[in-house]
Amino acid sequence: MILNTVSLLNYKNFESQTFEFDPKINCFVGANGIGKTNVLDAIHHLAFGKSYFNPVALQNIKHNEDFFVIEGNFTKNDRQEKIVVSLKRGQKKIIKRNGKLYEKFSEHIGLIPLVIISPADRDLISDGSDVRRKFIDNVISQNDKQYLSALINYNKILSQRNALLKYFALNNTFNAQTLSIYNEQLELYGEEIYEKRDAFLQEFIPIFSKQYNAISAGKEQVSLQYKSDLSEEKLTQLLENNLQKDKALQYTSIGIHKDDLVFKIEDFPIKKFGSQGQQKSYLIALKLAQFNFMKKQSGVAPILLLDDIFDKLDEHRVAKLIALVDQEQFGQIFISDTHAERTEDVVKQIHQSYKIFIL
C-alpha cells in the first residue's frame, strides 16, 4: 500500500498544498502548530473518512472557508486508487473512490489499511473503556466487514432498547414481550461480536507481548487482558438478571458495549504505576502489534503514521523502535517531528529511501 500524492484544499491550516511522497519514508518537520500533524491527519481522513484528532468534522475546514477537499492517489497491489474526501458547510461529508460515491462510509473501511501512533493514543490508558473498545473495533473492522456490520446493528438495537426503557419510565408502563424482542436481537449480534473479539485478542496478545519486549529489551513484564460480561453468561440471561437495574437507570447497563481491555505492568495498572516512557512504550507496542496483525490478515503492509513519537522516549527505546521499523515487513512510513536533525539521524538508521518536508 503506497500513497503517491496528497492534495489539500482548505483543510485545517492549509489553503492549497500538494505533496508527492517517497514510497518508503516521509518526514514532516517544523515548529509546533505549523501543520505537521494535520498532514498525517489528512492521510488518516483518506483511510477512515474522519479525523483522528478532531471528531467535529466542520472544525477541519479552514477558518473563513466553506468547504475542504482531500485527494489521495494510492497504489495497492499494482492498482491505482484515487480517494477524495470532501465536506461543505450545511451538507453531508462525501467520500469517493475512483470517482464513484460511497453509499455507506462503512464500505470504505479496510480499503486503505493504516495504523497511526500518536501522543493522542494516551487516551487509551487515561480515558474510559469506550476508547479501548474503539481500538479493538478499529483493528478487527479493517479486515472483517461482517464484524463491522454486526457492530453497527448491535449499536442500533441498543439505542432502540434504551429509548424503550426511557419510554417505560416516562409513561409508568412496562411490556416484557416488546423488550424480549430487543434482548434476542442484542444476543444475536452481541455473541458474534464477543466471539470475534475474544478470538482476535487470543491472537493479538502474544504479538503485543513480543513487540513490548523488543522495545523495552525485556526490562519489565506487561500484560493485556480482555474483560467482558459475556465471558460469564449468555447475554439474554445477563439482560434478564439486570432488568430492574436497567429500568431504574433507563438504559442498558450490561453487554458487549461495556467490554474493556485491562493494561498492566508488573501486574499493576499501567495508568497508575507506569512511567511516561513505559506508558508510551506500551502504546507503541499496541500499535505495532496492530500493524503486524493487520498485515498477517490482509497480506498488505498498512501505511504507518508516526506522529511526534520520539518525545518522552529515551535513546535506548528510540533505537529499539528504529530496529523494529528497519525491517522488510514495513511498507510506507510517515513521521512528524519538531527537530529536523533528530529526524534525519533516525531515518538514516532505517536504511531506506526517504524524503523530508520542512513546513
mmCIF file of C-alpha atoms in Angstrom:
data_model
loop_
_atom_site.group_PDB
_atom_site.id
_atom_site.type_symbol
_atom_site.label_atom_id
_atom_site.label_comp_id
_atom_site.label_asym_id
_atom_site.label_seq_id
_atom_site.Cartn_x
_atom_site.Cartn_y
_atom_site.Cartn_z
ATOM 1 C CA MET A 1 0.000 0.000 0.000
ATOM 2 C CA ILE A 2 1.654 3.220 -1.180
ATOM 3 C CA LEU A 3 0.344 6.783 -1.017
ATOM 4 C CA ASN A 4 1.825 8.620 -4.006
ATOM 5 C CA THR A 5 0.347 12.117 -3.623
ATOM 6 C CA VAL A 6 -1.962 14.100 -1.343
ATOM 7 C CA SER A 7 -3.663 17.374 -2.277
ATOM 8 C CA LEU A 8 -5.237 19.558 0.400
ATOM 9 C CA LEU A 9 -7.694 22.382 -0.206
ATOM 10 C CA ASN A 10 -8.934 24.480 2.758
ATOM 11 C CA TYR A 11 -8.033 21.650 5.146
ATOM 12 C CA LYS A 12 -7.261 22.886 8.656
ATOM 13 C CA ASN A 13 -4.381 25.399 8.256
ATOM 14 C CA PHE A 14 -3.646 24.524 4.596
ATOM 15 C CA GLU A 15 -5.139 26.719 1.877
ATOM 16 C CA SER A 16 -3.869 24.727 -1.100
ATOM 17 C CA GLN A 17 -0.995 22.253 -0.976
ATOM 18 C CA THR A 18 0.141 19.122 -2.817
ATOM 19 C CA PHE A 19 2.720 16.643 -1.523
ATOM 20 C CA GLU A 20 4.490 13.977 -3.605
ATOM 21 C CA PHE A 21 5.743 11.155 -1.425
ATOM 22 C CA ASP A 22 8.639 8.715 -1.299
ATOM 23 C CA PRO A 23 7.417 5.080 -1.409
ATOM 24 C CA LYS A 24 9.281 4.344 1.846
ATOM 25 C CA ILE A 25 9.798 7.150 4.403
ATOM 26 C CA ASN A 26 8.376 10.675 4.522
ATOM 27 C CA CYS A 27 9.150 13.145 7.312
ATOM 28 C CA PHE A 28 7.396 16.402 8.167
ATOM 29 C CA VAL A 29 9.464 18.687 10.365
ATOM 30 C CA GLY A 30 8.856 22.156 11.769
ATOM 31 C CA ALA A 31 7.753 24.070 14.832
ATOM 32 C CA ASN A 32 4.648 23.166 16.814
ATOM 33 C CA GLY A 33 1.425 24.483 15.242
ATOM 34 C CA ILE A 34 2.849 24.610 11.717
ATOM 35 C CA GLY A 35 0.664 21.750 10.388
ATOM 36 C CA LYS A 36 2.817 18.593 10.544
ATOM 37 C CA THR A 37 0.162 16.571 12.327
ATOM 38 C CA ASN A 38 -2.515 17.993 10.017
ATOM 39 C CA VAL A 39 -0.861 16.285 7.019
ATOM 40 C CA LEU A 40 -0.872 12.964 8.874
ATOM 41 C CA ASP A 41 -4.497 13.552 9.863
ATOM 42 C CA ALA A 42 -5.410 14.185 6.212
ATOM 43 C CA ILE A 43 -3.939 10.759 5.365
ATOM 44 C CA HIS A 44 -5.992 9.236 8.204
ATOM 45 C CA HIS A 45 -9.061 11.008 6.771
ATOM 46 C CA LEU A 46 -8.474 9.287 3.424
ATOM 47 C CA ALA A 47 -8.328 5.859 5.107
ATOM 48 C CA PHE A 48 -11.251 6.219 7.539
ATOM 49 C CA GLY A 49 -13.306 9.160 6.273
ATOM 50 C CA LYS A 50 -12.719 11.061 9.511
ATOM 51 C CA SER A 51 -10.096 12.904 11.547
ATOM 52 C CA TYR A 52 -8.108 11.009 14.173
ATOM 53 C CA PHE A 53 -7.785 14.116 16.348
ATOM 54 C CA ASN A 54 -10.985 16.137 15.916
ATOM 55 C CA PRO A 55 -14.377 14.374 15.816
ATOM 56 C CA VAL A 56 -16.164 17.638 14.891
ATOM 57 C CA ALA A 57 -15.982 17.443 11.089
ATOM 58 C CA LEU A 58 -16.734 21.137 10.447
ATOM 59 C CA GLN A 59 -13.736 22.181 12.544
ATOM 60 C CA ASN A 60 -11.451 20.596 9.931
ATOM 61 C CA ILE A 61 -12.491 23.283 7.412
ATOM 62 C CA LYS A 62 -10.029 26.196 7.225
ATOM 63 C CA HIS A 63 -11.221 29.343 9.027
ATOM 64 C CA ASN A 64 -13.449 31.601 6.908
ATOM 65 C CA GLU A 65 -13.868 28.928 4.200
ATOM 66 C CA ASP A 66 -16.985 26.926 3.274
ATOM 67 C CA PHE A 67 -15.508 23.515 2.429
ATOM 68 C CA PHE A 68 -12.446 21.280 2.427
ATOM 69 C CA VAL A 69 -11.219 18.679 -0.077
ATOM 70 C CA ILE A 70 -8.569 15.990 0.466
ATOM 71 C CA GLU A 71 -7.445 13.957 -2.529
ATOM 72 C CA GLY A 72 -5.108 10.971 -2.313
ATOM 73 C CA ASN A 73 -3.643 8.779 -5.036
ATOM 74 C CA PHE A 74 -2.660 5.310 -3.847
ATOM 75 C CA THR A 75 -1.121 2.175 -5.341
ATOM 76 C CA LYS A 76 -2.464 -1.073 -3.861
ATOM 77 C CA ASN A 77 -1.494 -4.456 -5.319
ATOM 78 C CA ASP A 78 -0.306 -2.680 -8.527
ATOM 79 C CA ARG A 79 -3.686 -0.984 -8.926
ATOM 80 C CA GLN A 80 -4.283 2.786 -8.746
ATOM 81 C CA GLU A 81 -6.871 4.053 -6.248
ATOM 82 C CA LYS A 82 -8.000 7.676 -6.133
ATOM 83 C CA ILE A 83 -9.790 8.639 -2.903
ATOM 84 C CA VAL A 84 -11.464 12.022 -2.387
ATOM 85 C CA VAL A 85 -12.947 13.165 0.940
ATOM 86 C CA SER A 86 -14.836 16.475 0.946
ATOM 87 C CA LEU A 87 -17.137 18.413 3.225
ATOM 88 C CA LYS A 88 -19.171 21.560 2.625
ATOM 89 C CA ARG A 89 -20.875 23.513 5.385
ATOM 90 C CA GLY A 90 -24.545 22.566 5.653
ATOM 91 C CA GLN A 91 -24.033 19.328 3.696
ATOM 92 C CA LYS A 92 -23.025 15.735 4.397
ATOM 93 C CA LYS A 93 -19.448 14.580 4.058
ATOM 94 C CA ILE A 94 -18.669 12.828 0.759
ATOM 95 C CA ILE A 95 -16.189 10.016 0.087
ATOM 96 C CA LYS A 96 -15.422 8.944 -3.496
ATOM 97 C CA ARG A 97 -13.370 6.035 -4.750
ATOM 98 C CA ASN A 98 -12.174 6.414 -8.342
ATOM 99 C CA GLY A 99 -14.925 8.961 -8.970
ATOM 100 C CA LYS A 100 -17.708 6.788 -7.540
ATOM 101 C CA LEU A 101 -19.644 7.920 -4.454
ATOM 102 C CA TYR A 102 -19.917 5.534 -1.491
ATOM 103 C CA GLU A 103 -23.464 4.912 -0.315
ATOM 104 C CA LYS A 104 -22.216 3.923 3.157
ATOM 105 C CA PHE A 105 -18.950 5.049 4.714
ATOM 106 C CA SER A 106 -18.551 1.564 6.221
ATOM 107 C CA GLU A 107 -17.972 0.216 2.676
ATOM 108 C CA HIS A 108 -14.698 2.187 2.572
ATOM 109 C CA ILE A 109 -13.242 0.813 5.816
ATOM 110 C CA GLY A 110 -10.387 -1.599 5.121
ATOM 111 C CA LEU A 111 -9.564 -0.417 1.587
ATOM 112 C CA ILE A 112 -6.667 1.717 2.864
ATOM 113 C CA PRO A 113 -5.068 -0.213 5.759
ATOM 114 C CA LEU A 114 -3.468 2.289 8.135
ATOM 115 C CA VAL A 115 -2.006 2.439 11.640
ATOM 116 C CA ILE A 116 -1.299 5.691 13.498
ATOM 117 C CA ILE A 117 0.922 6.124 16.561
ATOM 118 C CA SER A 118 0.421 9.485 18.255
ATOM 119 C CA PRO A 119 0.582 11.266 21.651
ATOM 120 C CA ALA A 120 -3.247 11.277 21.460
ATOM 121 C CA ASP A 121 -3.073 7.490 21.967
ATOM 122 C CA ARG A 122 -2.575 8.191 25.668
ATOM 123 C CA ASP A 123 -6.382 8.314 25.805
ATOM 124 C CA LEU A 124 -6.236 4.509 25.551
ATOM 125 C CA ILE A 125 -4.666 4.462 29.026
ATOM 126 C CA SER A 126 -6.197 7.535 30.664
ATOM 127 C CA ASP A 127 -9.787 7.538 29.350
ATOM 128 C CA GLY A 128 -12.816 5.266 29.763
ATOM 129 C CA SER A 129 -13.462 1.823 28.308
ATOM 130 C CA ASP A 130 -15.175 3.219 25.164
ATOM 131 C CA VAL A 131 -11.768 4.365 23.813
ATOM 132 C CA ARG A 132 -10.286 0.882 24.264
ATOM 133 C CA ARG A 133 -13.333 -0.754 22.632
ATOM 134 C CA LYS A 134 -12.906 1.576 19.666
ATOM 135 C CA PHE A 135 -9.304 0.376 19.359
ATOM 136 C CA ILE A 136 -10.419 -3.295 19.213
ATOM 137 C CA ASP A 137 -13.229 -2.467 16.778
ATOM 138 C CA ASN A 138 -10.927 -0.457 14.516
ATOM 139 C CA VAL A 139 -8.407 -3.303 14.190
ATOM 140 C CA ILE A 140 -10.978 -6.051 13.552
ATOM 141 C CA SER A 141 -13.206 -3.960 11.239
ATOM 142 C CA GLN A 142 -10.396 -3.183 8.804
ATOM 143 C CA ASN A 143 -10.287 -6.874 7.847
ATOM 144 C CA ASP A 144 -13.788 -8.114 8.726
ATOM 145 C CA LYS A 145 -16.819 -6.462 7.099
ATOM 146 C CA GLN A 146 -19.214 -8.869 8.848
ATOM 147 C CA TYR A 147 -17.902 -7.768 12.244
ATOM 148 C CA LEU A 148 -18.419 -4.103 11.344
ATOM 149 C CA SER A 149 -21.967 -4.867 10.179
ATOM 150 C CA ALA A 150 -22.753 -6.742 13.431
ATOM 151 C CA LEU A 151 -21.356 -3.828 15.455
ATOM 152 C CA ILE A 152 -23.482 -1.262 13.593
ATOM 153 C CA ASN A 153 -26.608 -3.424 14.066
ATOM 154 C CA TYR A 154 -25.883 -4.025 17.763
ATOM 155 C CA ASN A 155 -25.483 -0.283 18.440
ATOM 156 C CA LYS A 156 -28.701 0.488 16.546
ATOM 157 C CA ILE A 157 -30.705 -2.055 18.588
ATOM 158 C CA LEU A 158 -29.028 -0.882 21.802
ATOM 159 C CA SER A 159 -30.233 2.693 21.117
ATOM 160 C CA GLN A 160 -33.750 1.384 20.461
ATOM 161 C CA ARG A 161 -33.758 -0.666 23.703
ATOM 162 C CA ASN A 162 -32.555 2.366 25.668
ATOM 163 C CA ALA A 163 -35.293 4.513 24.110
ATOM 164 C CA LEU A 164 -37.850 1.850 25.112
ATOM 165 C CA LEU A 165 -36.600 1.823 28.723
ATOM 166 C CA LYS A 166 -36.983 5.619 28.838
ATOM 167 C CA TYR A 167 -40.487 5.311 27.360
ATOM 168 C CA PHE A 168 -41.446 2.777 30.074
ATOM 169 C CA ALA A 169 -40.205 5.130 32.815
ATOM 170 C CA LEU A 170 -41.886 8.244 31.405
ATOM 171 C CA ASN A 171 -45.240 6.505 30.920
ATOM 172 C CA ASN A 172 -45.100 4.351 34.035
ATOM 173 C CA THR A 173 -45.654 1.226 31.943
ATOM 174 C CA PHE A 174 -43.828 -1.992 31.002
ATOM 175 C CA ASN A 175 -44.068 -4.579 28.206
ATOM 176 C CA ALA A 176 -41.893 -7.650 28.708
ATOM 177 C CA GLN A 177 -42.704 -9.088 25.267
ATOM 178 C CA THR A 178 -41.504 -5.999 23.377
ATOM 179 C CA LEU A 179 -38.345 -5.833 25.471
ATOM 180 C CA SER A 180 -37.602 -9.525 24.850
ATOM 181 C CA ILE A 181 -37.507 -8.886 21.072
ATOM 182 C CA TYR A 182 -34.685 -6.368 21.575
ATOM 183 C CA ASN A 183 -32.939 -8.719 24.021
ATOM 184 C CA GLU A 184 -32.922 -11.534 21.458
ATOM 185 C CA GLN A 185 -31.524 -9.251 18.743
ATOM 186 C CA LEU A 186 -28.815 -7.943 21.092
ATOM 187 C CA GLU A 187 -27.953 -11.558 21.912
ATOM 188 C CA LEU A 188 -27.670 -12.426 18.205
ATOM 189 C CA TYR A 189 -25.195 -9.666 17.377
ATOM 190 C CA GLY A 190 -23.597 -9.432 20.823
ATOM 191 C CA GLU A 191 -22.497 -13.080 20.888
ATOM 192 C CA GLU A 192 -20.947 -12.749 17.406
ATOM 193 C CA ILE A 193 -19.049 -9.617 18.442
ATOM 194 C CA TYR A 194 -17.876 -11.201 21.707
ATOM 195 C CA GLU A 195 -16.623 -14.359 19.972
ATOM 196 C CA LYS A 196 -14.730 -12.345 17.349
ATOM 197 C CA ARG A 197 -13.195 -10.007 19.946
ATOM 198 C CA ASP A 198 -12.145 -12.992 22.052
ATOM 199 C CA ALA A 199 -10.602 -14.808 19.066
ATOM 200 C CA PHE A 200 -8.843 -11.612 17.940
ATOM 201 C CA LEU A 201 -7.303 -10.983 21.368
ATOM 202 C CA GLN A 202 -6.105 -14.568 21.730
ATOM 203 C CA GLU A 203 -4.077 -13.987 18.562
ATOM 204 C CA PHE A 204 -3.212 -10.347 19.273
ATOM 205 C CA ILE A 205 -1.920 -10.552 22.866
ATOM 206 C CA PRO A 206 1.180 -12.727 22.077
ATOM 207 C CA ILE A 207 2.073 -10.347 19.207
ATOM 208 C CA PHE A 208 1.752 -7.372 21.583
ATOM 209 C CA SER A 209 3.924 -9.036 24.273
ATOM 210 C CA LYS A 210 6.645 -9.737 21.712
ATOM 211 C CA GLN A 211 6.591 -6.103 20.495
ATOM 212 C CA TYR A 212 6.822 -4.695 24.024
ATOM 213 C CA ASN A 213 9.735 -6.983 24.907
ATOM 214 C CA ALA A 214 11.543 -5.822 21.770
ATOM 215 C CA ILE A 215 11.093 -2.120 22.644
ATOM 216 C CA SER A 216 11.916 -2.460 26.361
ATOM 217 C CA ALA A 217 14.594 -5.178 25.929
ATOM 218 C CA GLY A 218 12.624 -7.307 28.411
ATOM 219 C CA LYS A 219 13.206 -4.866 31.303
ATOM 220 C CA GLU A 220 9.647 -5.160 32.621
ATOM 221 C CA GLN A 221 6.703 -7.503 32.282
ATOM 222 C CA VAL A 222 3.419 -6.205 30.862
ATOM 223 C CA SER A 223 0.040 -7.819 30.273
ATOM 224 C CA LEU A 224 -3.125 -7.175 28.287
ATOM 225 C CA GLN A 225 -6.423 -8.774 29.326
ATOM 226 C CA TYR A 226 -9.894 -8.833 27.767
ATOM 227 C CA LYS A 227 -12.744 -8.150 30.198
ATOM 228 C CA SER A 228 -16.324 -8.926 29.118
ATOM 229 C CA ASP A 229 -19.631 -9.642 30.858
ATOM 230 C CA LEU A 230 -20.268 -12.334 28.220
ATOM 231 C CA SER A 231 -17.358 -14.448 29.446
ATOM 232 C CA GLU A 232 -19.569 -15.402 32.426
ATOM 233 C CA GLU A 233 -23.050 -15.873 30.926
ATOM 234 C CA LYS A 234 -25.218 -15.549 27.804
ATOM 235 C CA LEU A 235 -26.352 -12.013 27.043
ATOM 236 C CA THR A 236 -30.105 -12.745 27.266
ATOM 237 C CA GLN A 237 -29.605 -14.116 30.801
ATOM 238 C CA LEU A 238 -27.459 -11.108 31.768
ATOM 239 C CA LEU A 239 -30.136 -8.723 30.477
ATOM 240 C CA GLU A 240 -32.805 -10.589 32.438
ATOM 241 C CA ASN A 241 -30.696 -10.516 35.623
ATOM 242 C CA ASN A 242 -30.149 -6.761 35.267
ATOM 243 C CA LEU A 243 -33.704 -5.835 34.271
ATOM 244 C CA GLN A 244 -34.592 -3.949 37.468
ATOM 245 C CA LYS A 245 -31.327 -2.020 37.342
ATOM 246 C CA ASP A 246 -31.872 -1.117 33.657
ATOM 247 C CA LYS A 247 -35.435 0.045 34.378
ATOM 248 C CA ALA A 248 -34.162 2.305 37.166
ATOM 249 C CA LEU A 249 -31.268 3.684 35.103
ATOM 250 C CA GLN A 250 -33.359 3.883 31.886
ATOM 251 C CA TYR A 251 -30.511 2.439 29.814
ATOM 252 C CA THR A 252 -28.840 -0.938 29.178
ATOM 253 C CA SER A 253 -26.162 -1.407 31.842
ATOM 254 C CA ILE A 254 -24.649 -4.702 30.654
ATOM 255 C CA GLY A 255 -23.450 -6.169 27.354
ATOM 256 C CA ILE A 256 -20.559 -6.023 24.896
ATOM 257 C CA HIS A 257 -20.833 -2.213 24.881
ATOM 258 C CA LYS A 258 -19.265 -2.425 28.365
ATOM 259 C CA ASP A 259 -16.278 -4.597 27.337
ATOM 260 C CA ASP A 260 -12.809 -3.365 28.294
ATOM 261 C CA LEU A 261 -9.093 -4.040 27.967
ATOM 262 C CA VAL A 262 -7.000 -4.156 31.152
ATOM 263 C CA PHE A 263 -3.456 -2.761 30.761
ATOM 264 C CA LYS A 264 -0.914 -3.842 33.404
ATOM 265 C CA ILE A 265 2.808 -3.512 34.102
ATOM 266 C CA GLU A 266 4.373 -5.931 36.636
ATOM 267 C CA ASP A 267 0.771 -6.925 37.483
ATOM 268 C CA PHE A 268 -0.271 -3.348 38.408
ATOM 269 C CA PRO A 269 -2.434 -0.926 36.377
ATOM 270 C CA ILE A 270 -0.103 0.904 33.985
ATOM 271 C CA LYS A 271 -2.258 4.046 34.337
ATOM 272 C CA LYS A 272 -1.146 4.439 37.979
ATOM 273 C CA PHE A 273 2.198 2.656 38.123
ATOM 274 C CA GLY A 274 3.776 3.110 34.655
ATOM 275 C CA SER A 275 6.239 5.934 33.940
ATOM 276 C CA GLN A 276 5.664 8.203 30.911
ATOM 277 C CA GLY A 277 8.288 6.257 28.965
ATOM 278 C CA GLN A 278 6.760 2.894 29.931
ATOM 279 C CA GLN A 279 3.259 4.072 29.024
ATOM 280 C CA LYS A 280 4.491 5.365 25.657
ATOM 281 C CA SER A 281 6.331 2.076 25.015
ATOM 282 C CA TYR A 282 3.135 0.173 25.890
ATOM 283 C CA LEU A 283 1.088 2.217 23.415
ATOM 284 C CA ILE A 284 3.692 1.906 20.650
ATOM 285 C CA ALA A 285 3.795 -1.869 21.215
ATOM 286 C CA LEU A 286 -0.027 -1.965 20.948
ATOM 287 C CA LYS A 287 0.043 -0.131 17.630
ATOM 288 C CA LEU A 288 2.950 -2.147 16.187
ATOM 289 C CA ALA A 289 1.060 -5.301 17.176
ATOM 290 C CA GLN A 290 -1.949 -3.863 15.327
ATOM 291 C CA PHE A 291 0.290 -3.339 12.278
ATOM 292 C CA ASN A 292 1.579 -6.929 12.372
ATOM 293 C CA PHE A 293 -1.887 -8.399 12.934
ATOM 294 C CA MET A 294 -3.399 -6.432 10.040
ATOM 295 C CA LYS A 295 -0.559 -7.330 7.676
ATOM 296 C CA LYS A 296 -0.912 -11.013 8.572
ATOM 297 C CA GLN A 297 -4.685 -10.899 7.970
ATOM 298 C CA SER A 298 -4.674 -8.996 4.660
ATOM 299 C CA GLY A 299 -1.225 -9.662 3.203
ATOM 300 C CA VAL A 300 -0.833 -5.878 2.680
ATOM 301 C CA ALA A 301 1.531 -3.752 4.780
ATOM 302 C CA PRO A 302 -0.536 -0.893 6.249
ATOM 303 C CA ILE A 303 0.613 2.703 5.943
ATOM 304 C CA LEU A 304 2.260 3.672 9.242
ATOM 305 C CA LEU A 305 1.886 7.202 10.654
ATOM 306 C CA LEU A 306 4.322 8.126 13.455
ATOM 307 C CA ASP A 307 3.185 11.424 14.965
ATOM 308 C CA ASP A 308 5.678 13.041 17.338
ATOM 309 C CA ILE A 309 6.687 9.668 18.777
ATOM 310 C CA PHE A 310 10.308 10.454 19.704
ATOM 311 C CA ASP A 311 9.331 12.758 22.578
ATOM 312 C CA LYS A 312 9.365 11.128 26.054
ATOM 313 C CA LEU A 313 11.249 8.078 24.767
ATOM 314 C CA ASP A 314 14.833 7.632 25.944
ATOM 315 C CA GLU A 315 17.550 6.982 23.336
ATOM 316 C CA HIS A 316 17.580 3.250 24.077
ATOM 317 C CA ARG A 317 13.844 2.882 23.372
ATOM 318 C CA VAL A 318 14.113 5.040 20.231
ATOM 319 C CA ALA A 319 16.936 2.795 18.994
ATOM 320 C CA LYS A 320 14.864 -0.327 19.688
ATOM 321 C CA LEU A 321 11.881 1.194 17.863
ATOM 322 C CA ILE A 322 14.062 2.050 14.850
ATOM 323 C CA ALA A 323 15.446 -1.502 14.799
ATOM 324 C CA LEU A 324 11.856 -2.800 14.657
ATOM 325 C CA VAL A 325 10.925 -0.463 11.808
ATOM 326 C CA ASP A 326 14.149 -1.259 9.904
ATOM 327 C CA GLN A 327 12.681 -4.498 8.608
ATOM 328 C CA GLU A 328 11.252 -5.575 5.290
ATOM 329 C CA GLN A 329 7.747 -6.122 6.661
ATOM 330 C CA PHE A 330 7.182 -2.355 6.888
ATOM 331 C CA GLY A 331 5.907 -0.502 3.862
ATOM 332 C CA GLN A 332 5.427 3.266 3.718
ATOM 333 C CA ILE A 333 6.043 5.345 6.842
ATOM 334 C CA PHE A 334 5.122 8.972 7.610
ATOM 335 C CA ILE A 335 6.877 10.742 10.507
ATOM 336 C CA SER A 336 6.269 14.130 12.130
ATOM 337 C CA ASP A 337 8.816 15.737 14.454
ATOM 338 C CA THR A 338 9.887 19.161 15.712
ATOM 339 C CA HIS A 339 13.625 18.503 15.343
ATOM 340 C CA ALA A 340 14.897 18.171 11.758
ATOM 341 C CA GLU A 341 18.364 16.902 12.769
ATOM 342 C CA ARG A 342 16.969 14.273 15.144
ATOM 343 C CA THR A 343 14.555 13.077 12.463
ATOM 344 C CA GLU A 344 17.269 12.780 9.814
ATOM 345 C CA ASP A 345 19.581 10.932 12.222
ATOM 346 C CA VAL A 346 16.755 8.486 12.959
ATOM 347 C CA VAL A 347 15.702 7.841 9.352
ATOM 348 C CA LYS A 348 19.293 7.310 8.230
ATOM 349 C CA GLN A 349 19.408 4.361 10.627
ATOM 350 C CA ILE A 350 16.441 2.740 8.854
ATOM 351 C CA HIS A 351 18.442 2.224 5.620
ATOM 352 C CA GLN A 352 15.549 3.101 3.301
ATOM 353 C CA SER A 353 14.906 5.895 0.822
ATOM 354 C CA TYR A 354 13.381 8.978 2.438
ATOM 355 C CA LYS A 355 12.054 12.467 1.821
ATOM 356 C CA ILE A 356 11.973 15.348 4.319
ATOM 357 C CA PHE A 357 9.375 18.128 4.108
ATOM 358 C CA ILE A 358 10.254 21.305 6.020
ATOM 359 C CA LEU A 359 6.985 23.054 6.936
#
